[in-house]
mmCIF file of C-alpha atoms and ligand atoms in Angstrom:
data_model
loop_
_atom_site.group_PDB
_atom_site.id
_atom_site.type_symbol
_atom_site.label_atom_id
_atom_site.label_comp_id
_atom_site.label_asym_id
_atom_site.label_seq_id
_atom_site.Cartn_x
_atom_site.Cartn_y
_atom_site.Cartn_z
ATOM 1 C CA UNK A 1 165.929 -8.035 118.488
ATOM 2 C CA UNK A 2 166.544 -6.528 121.437
ATOM 3 C CA UNK A 3 167.111 -3.001 122.051
ATOM 4 C CA UNK A 4 170.168 -2.298 122.974
ATOM 5 C CA UNK A 5 171.534 -5.068 120.118
ATOM 6 C CA UNK A 6 169.554 -2.727 117.818
ATOM 7 C CA UNK A 7 171.536 0.444 118.832
ATOM 8 C CA UNK A 8 174.931 -0.682 118.842
ATOM 9 C CA UNK A 9 173.974 -1.530 115.150
ATOM 10 C CA UNK A 10 173.163 1.492 113.899
ATOM 11 C CA UNK A 11 175.908 3.091 115.396
ATOM 12 C CA UNK A 12 179.034 0.932 114.947
ATOM 13 C CA UNK A 13 179.484 1.972 111.489
ATOM 14 C CA UNK A 14 178.912 5.607 111.670
ATOM 15 C CA UNK A 15 182.277 6.324 112.062
ATOM 16 C CA UNK A 16 182.838 5.070 108.685
ATOM 17 C CA UNK A 17 180.234 6.046 106.773
ATOM 18 C CA UNK A 18 180.780 9.197 104.068
ATOM 19 C CA UNK A 19 181.161 12.588 105.485
ATOM 20 C CA UNK A 20 178.449 13.516 102.769
ATOM 21 C CA UNK A 21 176.011 10.669 104.387
ATOM 22 C CA UNK A 22 176.895 11.880 108.066
ATOM 23 C CA UNK A 23 176.247 15.794 106.561
ATOM 24 C CA UNK A 24 172.406 14.120 105.587
ATOM 25 C CA UNK A 25 172.085 12.803 108.803
ATOM 26 C CA UNK A 26 172.727 15.141 111.039
ATOM 27 C CA UNK A 27 171.548 18.546 109.446
ATOM 28 C CA UNK A 28 168.861 19.440 110.231
ATOM 29 C CA UNK A 29 170.643 19.751 113.635
ATOM 30 C CA UNK A 30 173.359 21.718 112.162
ATOM 31 C CA UNK A 31 173.145 25.548 111.320
ATOM 32 C CA UNK A 32 176.378 24.630 108.531
ATOM 33 C CA UNK A 33 180.201 25.261 108.610
ATOM 34 C CA UNK A 34 180.325 29.675 108.637
ATOM 35 C CA UNK A 35 179.654 32.121 111.617
ATOM 36 C CA UNK A 36 177.392 33.166 108.484
ATOM 37 C CA UNK A 37 174.996 29.973 108.384
ATOM 38 C CA UNK A 38 174.295 30.378 112.059
ATOM 39 C CA UNK A 39 173.577 34.156 111.359
ATOM 40 C CA UNK A 40 171.440 32.998 109.328
ATOM 41 C CA UNK A 41 169.308 30.459 111.320
ATOM 42 C CA UNK A 42 169.446 32.966 114.018
ATOM 43 C CA UNK A 43 167.917 35.664 111.792
ATOM 44 C CA UNK A 44 164.796 33.170 110.922
ATOM 45 C CA UNK A 45 164.408 32.223 114.680
ATOM 46 C CA UNK A 46 164.381 35.334 116.285
ATOM 47 C CA UNK A 47 161.445 36.500 113.495
ATOM 48 C CA UNK A 48 159.705 33.263 114.481
ATOM 49 C CA UNK A 49 158.864 34.126 118.331
ATOM 50 C CA UNK A 50 162.654 32.601 119.783
ATOM 51 C CA UNK A 51 165.802 33.841 120.848
ATOM 52 C CA UNK A 52 168.762 31.815 120.120
ATOM 53 C CA UNK A 53 172.060 30.179 121.588
ATOM 54 C CA UNK A 54 174.981 29.697 118.841
ATOM 55 C CA UNK A 55 177.496 27.020 120.234
ATOM 56 C CA UNK A 56 180.507 26.395 118.062
ATOM 57 C CA UNK A 57 181.053 23.169 117.401
ATOM 58 C CA UNK A 58 184.843 21.773 119.402
ATOM 59 C CA UNK A 59 185.288 20.550 122.408
ATOM 60 C CA UNK A 60 188.574 18.486 123.736
ATOM 61 C CA UNK A 61 191.073 21.018 122.537
ATOM 62 C CA UNK A 62 195.104 20.190 123.568
ATOM 63 C CA UNK A 63 197.129 23.186 122.710
ATOM 64 C CA UNK A 64 197.421 26.831 123.117
ATOM 65 C CA UNK A 65 196.632 27.121 118.934
ATOM 66 C CA UNK A 66 193.206 25.441 119.452
ATOM 67 C CA UNK A 67 192.955 27.350 121.919
ATOM 68 C CA UNK A 68 193.119 31.089 121.010
ATOM 69 C CA UNK A 69 191.417 29.182 117.724
ATOM 70 C CA UNK A 70 187.949 29.039 119.449
ATOM 71 C CA UNK A 71 188.185 31.993 121.716
ATOM 72 C CA UNK A 72 188.528 34.021 118.241
ATOM 73 C CA UNK A 73 186.072 32.104 116.863
ATOM 74 C CA UNK A 74 183.823 33.423 119.912
ATOM 75 C CA UNK A 75 184.511 36.576 118.969
ATOM 76 C CA UNK A 76 183.870 37.140 116.030
ATOM 77 C CA UNK A 77 180.339 35.739 117.331
ATOM 78 C CA UNK A 78 179.481 38.413 119.904
ATOM 79 C CA UNK A 79 180.592 40.966 117.293
ATOM 80 C CA UNK A 80 178.730 39.458 114.208
ATOM 81 C CA UNK A 81 175.632 39.572 117.497
ATOM 82 C CA UNK A 82 175.974 42.750 117.568
ATOM 83 C CA UNK A 83 176.101 43.871 113.918
ATOM 84 C CA UNK A 84 173.241 42.024 113.152
ATOM 85 C CA UNK A 85 171.284 43.349 116.063
ATOM 86 C CA UNK A 86 170.389 39.251 116.637
ATOM 87 C CA UNK A 87 168.129 37.975 119.940
ATOM 88 C CA UNK A 88 171.055 35.677 120.438
ATOM 89 C CA UNK A 89 174.082 34.821 123.131
ATOM 90 C CA UNK A 90 176.565 32.331 123.267
ATOM 91 C CA UNK A 91 177.553 28.644 125.398
ATOM 92 C CA UNK A 92 180.909 27.964 125.751
ATOM 93 C CA UNK A 93 182.204 23.818 126.265
ATOM 94 C CA UNK A 94 184.758 25.370 128.731
ATOM 95 C CA UNK A 95 187.183 22.041 127.230
ATOM 96 C CA UNK A 96 187.185 23.760 123.626
ATOM 97 C CA UNK A 97 188.712 26.674 125.362
ATOM 98 C CA UNK A 98 192.033 24.586 127.536
ATOM 99 C CA UNK A 99 189.921 23.130 130.621
ATOM 100 C CA UNK A 100 191.512 19.560 129.807
ATOM 101 C CA UNK A 101 195.095 20.988 130.096
ATOM 102 C CA UNK A 102 195.462 24.030 131.675
ATOM 103 C CA UNK A 103 192.478 25.212 134.202
ATOM 104 C CA UNK A 104 194.264 29.053 134.232
ATOM 105 C CA UNK A 105 194.566 29.719 130.080
ATOM 106 C CA UNK A 106 190.791 28.215 130.526
ATOM 107 C CA UNK A 107 190.183 30.796 133.013
ATOM 108 C CA UNK A 108 191.901 33.459 130.685
ATOM 109 C CA UNK A 109 190.080 32.949 127.875
ATOM 110 C CA UNK A 110 186.387 32.633 129.433
ATOM 111 C CA UNK A 111 187.387 36.113 130.957
ATOM 112 C CA UNK A 112 188.265 37.770 127.747
ATOM 113 C CA UNK A 113 185.198 36.234 125.764
ATOM 114 C CA UNK A 114 182.862 37.479 128.490
ATOM 115 C CA UNK A 115 184.226 40.827 128.932
ATOM 116 C CA UNK A 116 183.629 41.392 125.396
ATOM 117 C CA UNK A 117 180.469 39.894 125.577
ATOM 118 C CA UNK A 118 179.820 42.328 129.112
ATOM 119 C CA UNK A 119 180.109 45.325 127.221
ATOM 120 C CA UNK A 120 177.792 44.448 123.992
ATOM 121 C CA UNK A 121 175.250 42.608 126.721
ATOM 122 C CA UNK A 122 175.538 39.557 126.046
ATOM 123 C CA UNK A 123 174.472 36.624 128.341
ATOM 124 C CA UNK A 124 177.494 33.081 128.041
ATOM 125 C CA UNK A 125 176.778 29.929 128.833
ATOM 126 C CA UNK A 126 179.406 27.452 130.043
ATOM 127 C CA UNK A 127 177.401 23.916 128.968
ATOM 128 C CA UNK A 128 178.260 20.825 131.317
ATOM 129 C CA UNK A 129 180.369 17.794 129.706
ATOM 130 C CA UNK A 130 181.020 14.519 130.993
ATOM 131 C CA UNK A 131 180.678 13.811 135.062
ATOM 132 C CA UNK A 132 184.563 14.088 134.656
ATOM 133 C CA UNK A 133 184.766 17.911 134.235
ATOM 134 C CA UNK A 134 182.019 18.436 136.592
ATOM 135 C CA UNK A 135 183.312 20.140 139.895
ATOM 136 C CA UNK A 136 185.944 22.278 137.912
ATOM 137 C CA UNK A 137 183.308 22.791 134.780
ATOM 138 C CA UNK A 138 181.667 23.733 138.468
ATOM 139 C CA UNK A 139 184.658 25.660 140.240
ATOM 140 C CA UNK A 140 185.707 27.472 137.274
ATOM 141 C CA UNK A 141 181.876 29.256 136.528
ATOM 142 C CA UNK A 142 181.557 30.668 140.672
ATOM 143 C CA UNK A 143 185.560 32.409 139.517
ATOM 144 C CA UNK A 144 183.974 33.544 136.454
ATOM 145 C CA UNK A 145 180.127 34.044 138.627
ATOM 146 C CA UNK A 146 182.101 36.322 141.729
ATOM 147 C CA UNK A 147 183.278 39.185 138.746
ATOM 148 C CA UNK A 148 180.576 39.170 136.116
ATOM 149 C CA UNK A 149 176.676 38.877 135.944
ATOM 150 C CA UNK A 150 176.710 37.964 132.212
ATOM 151 C CA UNK A 151 177.986 34.184 132.722
ATOM 152 C CA UNK A 152 175.796 30.646 133.576
ATOM 153 C CA UNK A 153 176.415 27.408 133.493
ATOM 154 C CA UNK A 154 174.828 24.386 133.208
ATOM 155 C CA UNK A 155 173.386 21.362 136.051
ATOM 156 C CA UNK A 156 172.657 17.681 134.389
ATOM 157 C CA UNK A 157 169.394 15.903 136.910
ATOM 158 C CA UNK A 158 170.483 12.510 135.790
ATOM 159 C CA UNK A 159 173.360 13.628 138.340
ATOM 160 C CA UNK A 160 173.197 11.803 141.009
ATOM 161 C CA UNK A 161 175.241 15.077 143.322
ATOM 162 C CA UNK A 162 172.861 17.823 141.573
ATOM 163 C CA UNK A 163 170.245 18.845 143.709
ATOM 164 C CA UNK A 164 173.797 19.285 146.378
ATOM 165 C CA UNK A 165 174.816 21.433 143.630
ATOM 166 C CA UNK A 166 172.285 23.672 143.042
ATOM 167 C CA UNK A 167 171.453 23.768 147.024
ATOM 168 C CA UNK A 168 176.007 25.186 147.369
ATOM 169 C CA UNK A 169 175.596 27.477 144.490
ATOM 170 C CA UNK A 170 172.125 29.303 145.451
ATOM 171 C CA UNK A 171 173.338 29.692 148.617
ATOM 172 C CA UNK A 172 176.309 32.048 146.352
ATOM 173 C CA UNK A 173 173.575 34.165 145.062
ATOM 174 C CA UNK A 174 171.596 33.997 142.537
ATOM 175 C CA UNK A 175 172.916 32.572 139.700
ATOM 176 C CA UNK A 176 171.934 31.153 136.239
ATOM 177 C CA UNK A 177 171.616 27.628 135.661
ATOM 178 C CA UNK A 178 170.205 25.979 132.946
ATOM 179 C CA UNK A 179 168.739 22.833 133.836
ATOM 180 C CA UNK A 180 168.578 19.305 131.088
ATOM 181 C CA UNK A 181 168.698 15.675 131.434
ATOM 182 C CA UNK A 182 172.510 14.888 130.918
ATOM 183 C CA UNK A 183 173.406 13.198 127.216
ATOM 184 C CA UNK A 184 176.699 11.633 128.120
ATOM 185 C CA UNK A 185 176.949 8.068 129.100
ATOM 186 C CA UNK A 186 177.371 7.563 133.040
ATOM 187 C CA UNK A 187 178.138 5.032 135.298
ATOM 188 C CA UNK A 188 174.533 4.261 138.067
ATOM 189 C CA UNK A 189 177.026 5.260 141.126
ATOM 190 C CA UNK A 190 177.445 8.794 139.946
ATOM 191 C CA UNK A 191 173.795 9.011 138.270
ATOM 192 C CA UNK A 192 170.251 8.320 137.710
ATOM 193 C CA UNK A 193 170.084 6.140 134.454
ATOM 194 C CA UNK A 194 165.686 5.148 134.563
ATOM 195 C CA UNK A 195 164.189 7.527 133.005
ATOM 196 C CA UNK A 196 160.962 7.709 135.574
ATOM 197 C CA UNK A 197 163.839 8.628 137.874
ATOM 198 C CA UNK A 198 165.925 11.991 135.707
ATOM 199 C CA UNK A 199 162.517 12.665 135.461
ATOM 200 C CA UNK A 200 161.314 12.379 139.076
ATOM 201 C CA UNK A 201 164.751 14.781 139.618
ATOM 202 C CA UNK A 202 164.064 17.036 137.233
ATOM 203 C CA UNK A 203 160.785 17.947 138.439
ATOM 204 C CA UNK A 204 162.547 17.826 142.322
ATOM 205 C CA UNK A 205 165.491 20.749 140.819
ATOM 206 C CA UNK A 206 163.993 22.547 138.447
ATOM 207 C CA UNK A 207 161.814 23.066 141.814
ATOM 208 C CA UNK A 208 164.559 24.174 143.711
ATOM 209 C CA UNK A 209 165.970 26.063 141.524
ATOM 210 C CA UNK A 210 162.717 28.212 142.049
ATOM 211 C CA UNK A 211 162.231 28.089 145.304
ATOM 212 C CA UNK A 212 166.039 29.172 145.715
ATOM 213 C CA UNK A 213 165.437 32.155 143.817
ATOM 214 C CA UNK A 214 168.229 31.272 140.627
ATOM 215 C CA UNK A 215 168.102 33.717 137.664
ATOM 216 C CA UNK A 216 166.255 32.998 134.356
ATOM 217 C CA UNK A 217 165.968 29.560 134.860
ATOM 218 C CA UNK A 218 166.758 27.103 131.441
ATOM 219 C CA UNK A 219 164.157 24.878 131.206
ATOM 220 C CA UNK A 220 166.261 22.825 128.477
ATOM 221 C CA UNK A 221 163.969 19.396 127.480
ATOM 222 C CA UNK A 222 162.253 18.551 124.491
ATOM 223 C CA UNK A 223 160.272 16.256 127.264
ATOM 224 C CA UNK A 224 156.292 16.702 127.033
ATOM 225 C CA UNK A 225 156.394 15.453 130.046
ATOM 226 C CA UNK A 226 158.080 17.825 131.527
ATOM 227 C CA UNK A 227 157.135 21.005 130.061
ATOM 228 C CA UNK A 228 153.818 20.492 130.906
ATOM 229 C CA UNK A 229 155.165 19.757 134.858
ATOM 230 C CA UNK A 230 157.147 22.767 133.998
ATOM 231 C CA UNK A 231 154.543 24.777 132.324
ATOM 232 C CA UNK A 232 152.050 23.831 135.734
ATOM 233 C CA UNK A 233 154.618 24.469 138.366
ATOM 234 C CA UNK A 234 154.810 28.466 136.907
ATOM 235 C CA UNK A 235 151.569 28.749 136.044
ATOM 236 C CA UNK A 236 150.955 27.915 140.069
ATOM 237 C CA UNK A 237 153.544 29.641 141.261
ATOM 238 C CA UNK A 238 152.563 32.640 139.573
ATOM 239 C CA UNK A 239 156.444 33.330 137.954
ATOM 240 C CA UNK A 240 156.808 35.312 136.182
ATOM 241 C CA UNK A 241 158.178 35.650 132.208
ATOM 242 C CA UNK A 242 161.203 37.472 133.410
ATOM 243 C CA UNK A 243 162.614 34.063 135.429
ATOM 244 C CA UNK A 244 162.346 31.276 132.995
ATOM 245 C CA UNK A 245 163.652 30.244 129.541
ATOM 246 C CA UNK A 246 161.775 27.528 127.832
ATOM 247 C CA UNK A 247 165.148 26.166 125.345
ATOM 248 C CA UNK A 248 165.504 22.803 122.705
ATOM 249 C CA UNK A 249 167.872 21.980 120.251
ATOM 250 C CA UNK A 250 168.422 23.209 116.709
ATOM 251 C CA UNK A 251 165.935 20.293 114.886
ATOM 252 C CA UNK A 252 164.495 18.715 117.514
ATOM 253 C CA UNK A 253 159.786 18.286 118.692
ATOM 254 C CA UNK A 254 159.462 22.126 116.611
ATOM 255 C CA UNK A 255 155.454 20.886 117.265
ATOM 256 C CA UNK A 256 156.057 20.994 121.077
ATOM 257 C CA UNK A 257 158.193 24.213 120.345
ATOM 258 C CA UNK A 258 155.762 25.982 118.608
ATOM 259 C CA UNK A 259 153.216 25.615 121.185
ATOM 260 C CA UNK A 260 155.325 26.777 123.381
ATOM 261 C CA UNK A 261 155.945 30.225 121.525
ATOM 262 C CA UNK A 262 151.997 30.330 121.475
ATOM 263 C CA UNK A 263 150.786 29.986 124.557
ATOM 264 C CA UNK A 264 154.210 32.994 125.402
ATOM 265 C CA UNK A 265 156.720 31.351 126.712
ATOM 266 C CA UNK A 266 160.260 33.098 126.586
ATOM 267 C CA UNK A 267 161.999 29.975 124.536
ATOM 268 C CA UNK A 268 165.349 29.700 123.274
ATOM 269 C CA UNK A 269 167.238 27.672 120.904
ATOM 270 C CA UNK A 270 170.361 26.142 120.923
ATOM 271 C CA UNK A 271 172.733 26.178 117.487
ATOM 272 C CA UNK A 272 175.432 24.295 116.966
ATOM 273 C CA UNK A 273 177.497 24.978 113.530
ATOM 274 C CA UNK A 274 181.258 24.665 112.638
ATOM 275 C CA UNK A 275 183.819 23.537 110.753
ATOM 276 C CA UNK A 276 184.074 20.433 113.371
ATOM 277 C CA UNK A 277 180.376 19.457 112.133
ATOM 278 C CA UNK A 278 181.729 15.606 111.444
ATOM 279 C CA UNK A 279 184.244 15.362 115.240
ATOM 280 C CA UNK A 280 180.647 16.724 116.834
ATOM 281 C CA UNK A 281 178.109 14.584 114.327
ATOM 282 C CA UNK A 282 180.064 10.994 114.950
ATOM 283 C CA UNK A 283 180.626 11.706 119.054
ATOM 284 C CA UNK A 284 177.135 12.625 119.801
ATOM 285 C CA UNK A 285 175.525 9.787 117.482
ATOM 286 C CA UNK A 286 178.055 7.009 119.136
ATOM 287 C CA UNK A 287 176.999 8.706 122.667
ATOM 288 C CA UNK A 288 173.862 8.344 122.583
ATOM 289 C CA UNK A 289 172.043 5.759 121.017
ATOM 290 C CA UNK A 290 168.675 7.915 121.584
ATOM 291 C CA UNK A 291 169.692 10.264 119.308
ATOM 292 C CA UNK A 292 171.068 8.210 116.498
ATOM 293 C CA UNK A 293 168.040 6.503 116.568
ATOM 294 C CA UNK A 294 165.878 9.878 116.597
ATOM 295 C CA UNK A 295 168.153 10.767 113.568
ATOM 296 C CA UNK A 296 167.174 7.543 111.462
ATOM 297 C CA UNK A 297 164.100 7.995 112.506
ATOM 298 C CA UNK A 298 164.317 11.391 110.906
ATOM 299 C CA UNK A 299 165.525 10.953 107.961
ATOM 300 C CA UNK A 300 163.104 7.667 106.903
ATOM 301 C CA UNK A 301 159.971 10.110 108.738
ATOM 302 C CA UNK A 302 160.890 12.820 105.314
ATOM 303 C CA UNK A 303 160.317 10.445 102.226
HETATM 304 C C1 FAD B 1 169.462 23.855 124.420
HETATM 305 C C2 FAD B 1 169.814 22.377 125.317
HETATM 306 C C3 FAD B 1 171.109 22.914 126.519
HETATM 307 C C4 FAD B 1 171.938 21.595 126.593
HETATM 308 N N1 FAD B 1 172.998 21.045 126.797
HETATM 309 C C5 FAD B 1 173.839 20.757 127.501
HETATM 310 C C6 FAD B 1 174.467 19.957 128.115
HETATM 311 O O1 FAD B 1 175.198 21.222 128.441
HETATM 312 N N2 FAD B 1 174.748 19.295 128.044
HETATM 313 C C7 FAD B 1 174.346 17.676 128.462
HETATM 314 O O2 FAD B 1 175.420 16.764 129.200
HETATM 315 N N3 FAD B 1 173.307 17.812 128.042
HETATM 316 C C8 FAD B 1 173.357 19.056 126.873
HETATM 317 N N4 FAD B 1 171.203 18.838 126.963
HETATM 318 C C9 FAD B 1 171.433 17.857 126.289
HETATM 319 C C10 FAD B 1 170.335 17.396 127.581
HETATM 320 O O3 FAD B 1 170.554 16.927 128.438
HETATM 321 C C11 FAD B 1 169.171 15.680 127.061
HETATM 322 O O4 FAD B 1 170.312 15.040 126.369
HETATM 323 C C12 FAD B 1 169.009 16.474 125.518
HETATM 324 O O5 FAD B 1 167.818 17.114 125.974
HETATM 325 C C13 FAD B 1 166.959 14.878 124.988
HETATM 326 O O6 FAD B 1 166.394 15.027 126.670
HETATM 327 P P1 FAD B 1 165.055 15.197 126.776
HETATM 328 O O7 FAD B 1 164.911 16.292 128.477
HETATM 329 O O8 FAD B 1 164.334 16.055 125.690
HETATM 330 O O9 FAD B 1 164.493 14.178 126.564
HETATM 331 P P2 FAD B 1 164.919 12.956 126.411
HETATM 332 O O10 FAD B 1 163.413 11.988 127.034
HETATM 333 O O11 FAD B 1 165.588 12.096 125.890
HETATM 334 O O12 FAD B 1 163.842 13.881 124.311
HETATM 335 C C14 FAD B 1 162.047 13.894 124.971
HETATM 336 C C15 FAD B 1 161.923 13.400 122.987
HETATM 337 O O13 FAD B 1 162.819 14.491 122.695
HETATM 338 C C16 FAD B 1 163.046 14.060 121.715
HETATM 339 N N5 FAD B 1 163.817 14.769 121.442
HETATM 340 C C17 FAD B 1 165.159 14.499 122.217
HETATM 341 N N6 FAD B 1 166.346 14.288 121.135
HETATM 342 C C18 FAD B 1 166.500 14.623 120.885
HETATM 343 C C19 FAD B 1 167.122 14.324 119.209
HETATM 344 N N7 FAD B 1 168.277 14.728 119.878
HETATM 345 N N8 FAD B 1 166.469 14.523 118.520
HETATM 346 C C20 FAD B 1 165.404 13.587 118.105
HETATM 347 N N9 FAD B 1 164.747 14.264 119.122
HETATM 348 C C21 FAD B 1 164.898 14.524 119.982
HETATM 349 C C22 FAD B 1 162.084 12.877 121.166
HETATM 350 O O14 FAD B 1 160.966 12.930 120.792
HETATM 351 C C23 FAD B 1 162.564 13.046 122.767
HETATM 352 O O15 FAD B 1 161.257 11.399 122.660
HETATM 353 C C24 FAD B 1 170.673 19.946 126.299
HETATM 354 C C25 FAD B 1 169.790 20.036 125.413
HETATM 355 C C26 FAD B 1 169.124 21.517 125.542
HETATM 356 C C27 FAD B 1 167.492 21.686 124.937
#
């Protein structure tokens, strides 16, 4: 059976599975449904030498009221991070804050959040969504960056445009970038689809970011080859620990993560939580068959 057919058979029934089954499949990747579960997970990560970033699950809001709920949840998260003295920042999907239907509303909500975060010394990361949002996300990031120092965004190595986006961002001064491969399924005319090409692009972009003076580059990957490349680059160029951090998703590649912490690299874990875990899980599982494969493998390897 071809790998694609295997994956299609694997993911087709996911939306029809009972919630309890999807929860079993997803729970090691999600802190829980509420803020307290996120704090608890972050506290444990901090104790294990990792910093964290919390992400309220949700995307593609279609109404002002949804945007307000998401914004307020993030405001509570900021207060909770401070009250609990956690080493933690926040990550936000702009579509959760209305990017797709009202960019000014989104800008206002982000400004409110970043202002509160700034008062508390907390950094705010703008996640990158699919390619229909790349340009508008980068535009909004540039606008916010003019006013705030504590905001950054994400570059996806699979996009062919990324080298030029990075060059552009670096031109306008210090920029805070998380570099990842990219998780959405994109067409070949705009994205590399071959694993080797995506890795090559990742390595080139990482060098470009370091050479161009990017601030605290987020090296977001669980790919052992890329982690090794980054470690060698850091050593060869004698790059200070204040200029980068490795970043990984909750529940993924924990051995690789522990090794990096042991070798004293700064490491941040991305901690998703929220009521909308079901929609998020189903979407992620369907969007990226590789993840469905990992999850099923993890499920069986636990027994
Ligand atoms: C902190 C962080 C933030 C991210 N933010 C974004 C973003 O804003 N936008 C975006 O498009 N993408 C984002 N991503 C996802 C990213 O683009 C990749 O899809 C994902 O990290 C897998 O790529 P990889 O580099 O780990 O390499 P891969 O080659 O996909 O994975 C390497 C190895 O890691 C393990 N692995 C990887 N992913 C999983 C998983 N989910 N479950 C179990 N094992 C896994 C497997 O063992 C795999 O062999 C983020 C990733 C991280 C770590």
